[in-house]
Coordinates of C-alpha atoms in Angstrom, one line a residue:
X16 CA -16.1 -30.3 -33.2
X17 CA -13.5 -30.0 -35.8
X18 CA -10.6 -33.0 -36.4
X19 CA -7.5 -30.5 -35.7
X20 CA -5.0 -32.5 -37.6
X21 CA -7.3 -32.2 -40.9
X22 CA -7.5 -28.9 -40.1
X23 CA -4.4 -27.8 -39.9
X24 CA -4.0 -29.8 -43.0
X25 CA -6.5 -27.4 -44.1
X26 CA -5.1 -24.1 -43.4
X27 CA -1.7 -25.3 -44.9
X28 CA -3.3 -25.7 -48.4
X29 CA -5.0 -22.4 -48.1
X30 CA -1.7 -20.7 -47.1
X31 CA -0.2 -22.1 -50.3
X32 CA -3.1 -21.1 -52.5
X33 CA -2.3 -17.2 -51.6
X34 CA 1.0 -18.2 -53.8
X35 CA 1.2 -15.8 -57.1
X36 CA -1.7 -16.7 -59.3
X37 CA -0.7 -17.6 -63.0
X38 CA -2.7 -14.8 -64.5
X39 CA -2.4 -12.4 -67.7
X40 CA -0.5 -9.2 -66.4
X41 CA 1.9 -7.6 -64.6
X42 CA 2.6 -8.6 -61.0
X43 CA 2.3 -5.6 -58.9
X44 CA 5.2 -6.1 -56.6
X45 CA 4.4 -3.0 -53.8
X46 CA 1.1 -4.8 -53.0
X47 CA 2.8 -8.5 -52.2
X48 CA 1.1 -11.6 -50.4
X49 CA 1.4 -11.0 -46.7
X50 CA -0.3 -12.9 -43.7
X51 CA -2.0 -12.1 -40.5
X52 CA -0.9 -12.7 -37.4
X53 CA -3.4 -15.9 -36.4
X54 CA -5.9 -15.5 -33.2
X55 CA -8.5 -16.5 -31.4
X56 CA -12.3 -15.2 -31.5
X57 CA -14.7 -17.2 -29.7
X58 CA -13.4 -20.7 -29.7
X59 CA -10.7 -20.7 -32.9
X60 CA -7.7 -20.3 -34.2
X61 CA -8.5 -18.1 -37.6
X62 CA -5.7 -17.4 -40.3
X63 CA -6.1 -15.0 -43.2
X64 CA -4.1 -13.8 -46.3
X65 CA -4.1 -12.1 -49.4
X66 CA -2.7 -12.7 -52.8
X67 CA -0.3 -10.7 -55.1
X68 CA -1.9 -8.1 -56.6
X69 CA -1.8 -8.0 -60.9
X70 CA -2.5 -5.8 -63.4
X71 CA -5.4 -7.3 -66.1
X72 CA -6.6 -6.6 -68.8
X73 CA -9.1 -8.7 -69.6
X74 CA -11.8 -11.0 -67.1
X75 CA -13.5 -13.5 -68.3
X76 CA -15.9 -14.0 -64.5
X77 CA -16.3 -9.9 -64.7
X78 CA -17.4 -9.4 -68.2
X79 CA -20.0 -12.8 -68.1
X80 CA -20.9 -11.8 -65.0
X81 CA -21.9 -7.9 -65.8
X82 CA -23.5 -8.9 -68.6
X83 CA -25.7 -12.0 -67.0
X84 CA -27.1 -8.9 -64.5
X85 CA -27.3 -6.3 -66.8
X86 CA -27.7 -7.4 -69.9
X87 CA -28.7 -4.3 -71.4
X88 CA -25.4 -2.6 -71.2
X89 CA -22.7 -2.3 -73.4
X90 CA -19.2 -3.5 -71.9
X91 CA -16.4 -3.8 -73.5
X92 CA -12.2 -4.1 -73.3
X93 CA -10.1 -1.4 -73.9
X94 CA -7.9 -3.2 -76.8
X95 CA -9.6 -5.8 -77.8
X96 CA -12.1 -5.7 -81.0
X97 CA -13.5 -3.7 -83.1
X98 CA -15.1 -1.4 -80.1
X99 CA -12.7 -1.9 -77.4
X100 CA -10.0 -1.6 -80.1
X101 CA -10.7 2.3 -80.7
X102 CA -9.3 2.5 -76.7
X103 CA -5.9 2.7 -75.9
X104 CA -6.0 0.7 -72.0
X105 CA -4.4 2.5 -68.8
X106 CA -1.4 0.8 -67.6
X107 CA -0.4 -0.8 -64.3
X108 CA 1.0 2.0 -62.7
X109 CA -2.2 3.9 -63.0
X110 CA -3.2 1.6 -60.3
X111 CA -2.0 2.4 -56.3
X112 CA -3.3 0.0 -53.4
X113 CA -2.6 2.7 -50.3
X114 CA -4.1 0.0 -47.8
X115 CA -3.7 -4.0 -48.8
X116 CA -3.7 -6.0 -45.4
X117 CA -5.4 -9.4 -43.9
X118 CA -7.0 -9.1 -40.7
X119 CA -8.7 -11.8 -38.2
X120 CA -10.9 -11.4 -35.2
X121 CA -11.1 -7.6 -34.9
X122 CA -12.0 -5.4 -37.6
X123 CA -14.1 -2.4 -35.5
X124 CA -13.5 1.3 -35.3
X125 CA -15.1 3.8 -32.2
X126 CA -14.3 7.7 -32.1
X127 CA -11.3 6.5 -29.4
X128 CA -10.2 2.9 -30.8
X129 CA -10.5 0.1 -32.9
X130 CA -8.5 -2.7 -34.6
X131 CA -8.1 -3.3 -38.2
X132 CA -10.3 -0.2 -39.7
X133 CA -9.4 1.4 -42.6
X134 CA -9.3 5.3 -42.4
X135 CA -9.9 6.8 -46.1
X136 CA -8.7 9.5 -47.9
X137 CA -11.3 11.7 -46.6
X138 CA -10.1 10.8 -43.5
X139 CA -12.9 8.7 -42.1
X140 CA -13.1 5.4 -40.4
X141 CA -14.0 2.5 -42.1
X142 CA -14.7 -0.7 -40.3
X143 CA -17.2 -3.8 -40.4
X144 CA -17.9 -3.2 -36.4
X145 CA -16.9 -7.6 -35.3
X146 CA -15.0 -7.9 -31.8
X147 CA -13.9 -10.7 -30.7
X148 CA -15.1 -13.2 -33.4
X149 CA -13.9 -16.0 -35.5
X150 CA -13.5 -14.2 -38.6
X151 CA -11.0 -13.0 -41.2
X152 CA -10.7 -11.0 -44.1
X153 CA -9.1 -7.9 -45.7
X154 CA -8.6 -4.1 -45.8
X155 CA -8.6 -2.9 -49.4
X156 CA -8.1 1.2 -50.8
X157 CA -7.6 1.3 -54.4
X158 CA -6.2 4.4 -56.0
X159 CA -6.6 5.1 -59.8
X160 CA -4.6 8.1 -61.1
X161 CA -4.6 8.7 -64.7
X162 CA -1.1 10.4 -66.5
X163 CA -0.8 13.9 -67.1
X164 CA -0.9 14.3 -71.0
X165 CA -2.6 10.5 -71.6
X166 CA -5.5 9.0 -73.3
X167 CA -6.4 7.9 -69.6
X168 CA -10.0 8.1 -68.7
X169 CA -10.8 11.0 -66.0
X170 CA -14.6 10.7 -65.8
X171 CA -14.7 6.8 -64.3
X172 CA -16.4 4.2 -62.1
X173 CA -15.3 1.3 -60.8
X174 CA -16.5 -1.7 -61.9
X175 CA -16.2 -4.9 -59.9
X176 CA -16.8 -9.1 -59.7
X177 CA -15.5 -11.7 -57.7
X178 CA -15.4 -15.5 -57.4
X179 CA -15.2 -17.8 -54.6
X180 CA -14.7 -21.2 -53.2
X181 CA -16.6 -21.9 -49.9
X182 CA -15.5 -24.9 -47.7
X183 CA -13.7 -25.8 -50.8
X184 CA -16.9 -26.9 -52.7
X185 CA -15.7 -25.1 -55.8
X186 CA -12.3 -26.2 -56.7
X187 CA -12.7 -24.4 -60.3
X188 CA -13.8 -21.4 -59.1
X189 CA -11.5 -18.7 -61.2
X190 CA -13.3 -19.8 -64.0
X191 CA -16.6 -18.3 -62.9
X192 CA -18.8 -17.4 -63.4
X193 CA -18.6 -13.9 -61.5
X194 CA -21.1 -12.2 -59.0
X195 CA -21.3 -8.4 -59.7
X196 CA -20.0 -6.4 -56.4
X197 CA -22.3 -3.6 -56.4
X198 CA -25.8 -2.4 -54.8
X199 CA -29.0 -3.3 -56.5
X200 CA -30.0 -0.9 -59.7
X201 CA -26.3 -0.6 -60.9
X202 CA -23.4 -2.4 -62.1
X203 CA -20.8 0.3 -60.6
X204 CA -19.4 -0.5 -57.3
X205 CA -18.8 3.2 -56.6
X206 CA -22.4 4.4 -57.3
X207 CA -23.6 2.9 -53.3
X208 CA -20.0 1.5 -52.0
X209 CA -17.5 4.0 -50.0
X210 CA -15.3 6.0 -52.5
X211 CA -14.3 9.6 -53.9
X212 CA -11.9 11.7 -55.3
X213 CA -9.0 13.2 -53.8
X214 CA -9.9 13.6 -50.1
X215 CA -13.7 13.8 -51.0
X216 CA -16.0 11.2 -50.7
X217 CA -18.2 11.1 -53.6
X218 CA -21.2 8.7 -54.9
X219 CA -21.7 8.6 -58.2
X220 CA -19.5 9.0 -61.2
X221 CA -15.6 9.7 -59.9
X222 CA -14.0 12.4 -61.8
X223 CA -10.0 11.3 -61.1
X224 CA -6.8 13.7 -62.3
X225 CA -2.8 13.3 -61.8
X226 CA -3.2 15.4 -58.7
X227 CA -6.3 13.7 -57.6
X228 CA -7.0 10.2 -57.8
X229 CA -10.2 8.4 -57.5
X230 CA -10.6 6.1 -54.7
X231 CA -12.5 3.0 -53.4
X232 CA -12.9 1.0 -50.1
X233 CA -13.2 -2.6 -49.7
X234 CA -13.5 -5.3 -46.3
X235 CA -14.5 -8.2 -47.5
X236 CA -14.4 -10.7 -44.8
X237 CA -16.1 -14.2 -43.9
X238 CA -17.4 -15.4 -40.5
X239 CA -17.5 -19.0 -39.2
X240 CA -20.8 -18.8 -37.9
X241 CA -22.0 -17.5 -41.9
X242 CA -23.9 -20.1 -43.8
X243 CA -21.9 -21.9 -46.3
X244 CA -24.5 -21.0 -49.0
X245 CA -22.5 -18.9 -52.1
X246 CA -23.6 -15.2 -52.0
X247 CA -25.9 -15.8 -48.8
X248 CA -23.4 -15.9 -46.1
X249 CA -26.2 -15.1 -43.6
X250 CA -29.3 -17.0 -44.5
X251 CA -28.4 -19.0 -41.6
X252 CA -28.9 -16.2 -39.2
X253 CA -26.0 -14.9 -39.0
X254 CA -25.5 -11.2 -38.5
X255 CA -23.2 -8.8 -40.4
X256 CA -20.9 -8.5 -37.0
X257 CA -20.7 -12.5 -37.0
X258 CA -23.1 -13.2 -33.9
X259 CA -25.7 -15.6 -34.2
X260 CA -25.4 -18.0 -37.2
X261 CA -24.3 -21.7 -36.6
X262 CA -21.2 -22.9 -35.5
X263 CA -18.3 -24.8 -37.4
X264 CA -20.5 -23.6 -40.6
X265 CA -18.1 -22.0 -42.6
X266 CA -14.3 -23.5 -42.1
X267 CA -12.8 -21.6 -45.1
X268 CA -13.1 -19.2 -47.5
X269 CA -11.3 -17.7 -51.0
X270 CA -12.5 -14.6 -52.4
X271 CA -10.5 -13.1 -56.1
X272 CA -11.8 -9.9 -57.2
X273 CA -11.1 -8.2 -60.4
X274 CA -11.3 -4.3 -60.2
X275 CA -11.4 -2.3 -63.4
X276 CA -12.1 1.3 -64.5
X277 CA -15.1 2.0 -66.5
X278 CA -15.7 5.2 -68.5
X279 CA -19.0 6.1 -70.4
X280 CA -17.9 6.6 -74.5
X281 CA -19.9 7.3 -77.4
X282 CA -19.1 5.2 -80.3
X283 CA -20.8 5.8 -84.2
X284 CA -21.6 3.1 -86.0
X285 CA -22.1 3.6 -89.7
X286 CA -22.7 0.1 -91.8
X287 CA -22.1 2.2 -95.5
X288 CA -18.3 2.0 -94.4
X289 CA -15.9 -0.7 -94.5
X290 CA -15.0 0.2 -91.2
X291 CA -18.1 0.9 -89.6
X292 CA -17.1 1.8 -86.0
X293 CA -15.1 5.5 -85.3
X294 CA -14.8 7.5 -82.2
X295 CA -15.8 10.7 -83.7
X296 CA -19.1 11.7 -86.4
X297 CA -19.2 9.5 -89.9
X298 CA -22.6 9.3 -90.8
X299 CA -24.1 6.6 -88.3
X300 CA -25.3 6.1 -85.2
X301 CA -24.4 6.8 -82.0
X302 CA -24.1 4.5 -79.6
X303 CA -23.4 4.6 -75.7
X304 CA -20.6 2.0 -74.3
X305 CA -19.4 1.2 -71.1
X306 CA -15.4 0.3 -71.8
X307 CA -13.2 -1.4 -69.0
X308 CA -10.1 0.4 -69.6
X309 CA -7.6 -2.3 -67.5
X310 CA -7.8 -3.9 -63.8
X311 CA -6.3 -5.4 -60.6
X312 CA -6.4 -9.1 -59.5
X313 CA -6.5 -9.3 -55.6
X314 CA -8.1 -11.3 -53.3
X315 CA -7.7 -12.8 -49.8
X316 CA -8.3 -16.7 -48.2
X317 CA -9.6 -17.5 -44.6
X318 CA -9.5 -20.8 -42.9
X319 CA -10.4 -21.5 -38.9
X320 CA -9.4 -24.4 -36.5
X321 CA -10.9 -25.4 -33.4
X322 CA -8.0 -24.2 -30.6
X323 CA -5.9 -27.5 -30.0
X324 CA -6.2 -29.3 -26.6
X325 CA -3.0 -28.7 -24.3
X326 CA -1.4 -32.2 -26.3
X327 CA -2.1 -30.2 -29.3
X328 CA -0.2 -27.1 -28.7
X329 CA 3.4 -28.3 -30.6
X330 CA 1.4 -28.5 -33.7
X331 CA -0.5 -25.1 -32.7
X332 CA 3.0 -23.7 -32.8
X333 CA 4.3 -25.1 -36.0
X334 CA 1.3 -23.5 -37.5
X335 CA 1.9 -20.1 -35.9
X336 CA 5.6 -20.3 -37.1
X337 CA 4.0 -21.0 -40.9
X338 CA 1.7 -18.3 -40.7
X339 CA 4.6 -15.5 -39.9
X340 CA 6.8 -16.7 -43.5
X341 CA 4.4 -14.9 -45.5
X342 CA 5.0 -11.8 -43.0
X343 CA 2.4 -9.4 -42.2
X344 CA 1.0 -5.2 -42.6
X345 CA -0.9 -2.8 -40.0
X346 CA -2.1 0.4 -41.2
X347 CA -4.0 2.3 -39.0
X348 CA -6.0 6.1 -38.9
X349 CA -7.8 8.6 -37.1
X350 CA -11.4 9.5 -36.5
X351 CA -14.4 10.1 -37.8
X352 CA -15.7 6.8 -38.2
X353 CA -18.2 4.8 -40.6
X354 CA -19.4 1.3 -41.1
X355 CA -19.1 -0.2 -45.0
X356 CA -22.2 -2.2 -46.1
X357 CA -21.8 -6.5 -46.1
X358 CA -21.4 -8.0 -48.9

């Protein structure tokens, strides 16, 4: 059994966390910190919220990360060096988030109902199929359009890493380093993960234009009964809809992803020159490079108490009232309906 006080303790600390992050970029003010209303699953109060979303440039947990898993592939910035620097980057309004919201205890979608699913841009339900479960996380679409008449990429894959501090075991986490959020086999989240252009879904290689973007969907979410373990949240025996598992394992949770667009270029490289590298012919090689062209910060944090004993309930209600001063989003869609792998 949990000590409530500490607790609530707790989930004040994570609710100030979700502040604006002191990051490099732009602050992307349409996709704002909000809250979920807190509820009950099985036998606690859950909380979750997300962060202000910013425009980046550069990530230090997505590059060392790619590279640590795939370390035969050639990433590099849009602006920075003497590769990236033959790359003009995108710029932040490239970027849309069409669904950015926190979610707790539901997160299911059925041909009839649901709570807290995403419907997509091909018009399909997205959910992670929990009822009724101490849970939280969020509901993520990303848009990337490029500008009409720009150097913007149109041939792109999303490429994206997170971080994250468990039970607050890893106060240090935004330094890394990053875990790769993609299937086994590639380092594109796209390739496996639910996205598309437009209103199509596609996997593989997005193609995006000013008329249509290119798309991807995102729940991450943690459940209490999911073992504490980083990157193994079920090796406890906990299932993807958060039954089974152990109880009180997992009291809270902050996940920061970075999201950038990737596009395949061809770079020569010709050491006879004093400036060996060009985009186009000069006598050398060819080589094949995967450049990050520019990226959103977001992220979300989760924290659970054990539901207060009748003396309890003033302090239930201060946290409630808390909660609500961050405000709060629903976004909701119509059928068909699919299920988005764990992560």
């Amino acid at each position: 059994m949990k000590n409530v006080n500490l607790l609530w303790l707790r989930a004040a600390a994570v609710a100030l966390f979700i502040a604006p992050l002191s990051v490099r970029g732009d602050i992307m003010g349409t996709t704002a910190a909000s809250a979920a209303t807190p509820a009950v699953g099985v036998d606690d109060l859950n909380f979750a919220s997300t962060i202000n979303v910013s425009y980046q440039n550069f990530c230090a947990f997505l590059l060392s990360g790619a590279q640590a898993r795939f370390p035969t592939t050639n990433f590099t910035f849009a602006g920075f060096g003497n590769i990236g620097g033959l790359f003009p980057q995108i710029v932040s309004s490239d970027f849309n988030f069409s669904v950015y919201q926190p979610w707790v205890v539901n997160n299911f979608a059925t041909a009839t109902t649901g709570a807290n699913f995403i419907t997509d841009p091909s018009g399909r339900r997205v959910a992670r199929q929990v009822q009724n479960q101490d849970v939280g996380g969020a509901d993520v679409v990303i848009n990337y359009t490029p500008r009409a008449g720009s150097t913007d990429p149109t041939s792109v894959n999303f490429l994206q890493a997170f971080v994250q501090n468990t039970n607050n075991n890893n106060p240090g986490f935004l330094t890394g380093p990053g875990t790769i959020d993609s299937a086994p086999g590639t380092p594109f989240y796209n390739r496996t993960a639910i996205a598309g252009n437009g209103t199509t879904r596609v996997m593989g290689t997005l193609t995006a234009s000013p008329t249509s973007p290119a798309w991807m969907v995102d729940i991450p979410y943690r459940c209490e009964s999911f073992s504490p373990i980083p990157g193994m949240p079920g090796a406890n025996g906990a299932r993807a809809n958060c039954t089974g598992g152990v109880d009180d394992s997992l009291l809270s949770e902050t996940q920061i992803f970075q999201t950038f667009v990737e596009s395949n270029q061809t770079v020569y490289y010709n050491s006879a020159l004093g400036d060996p590298y060009s985009r186009t012919p000069n006598g050398g090689v060819a080589q094949t490079w995967d450049v990050l062209y520019g990226g959103v910060q977001w992220g979300y944090s989760y924290s659970n108490m054990d539901v207060p004993e009748p003396g309890g309930l003033p302090l239930l209600g201060v946290a409630l009232i808390s909660s609500f001063l961050f405000g709060r989003r629903r976004r909701v869609g119509n059928p068909p309906q699919d299920s988005i792998l764990a992560r």
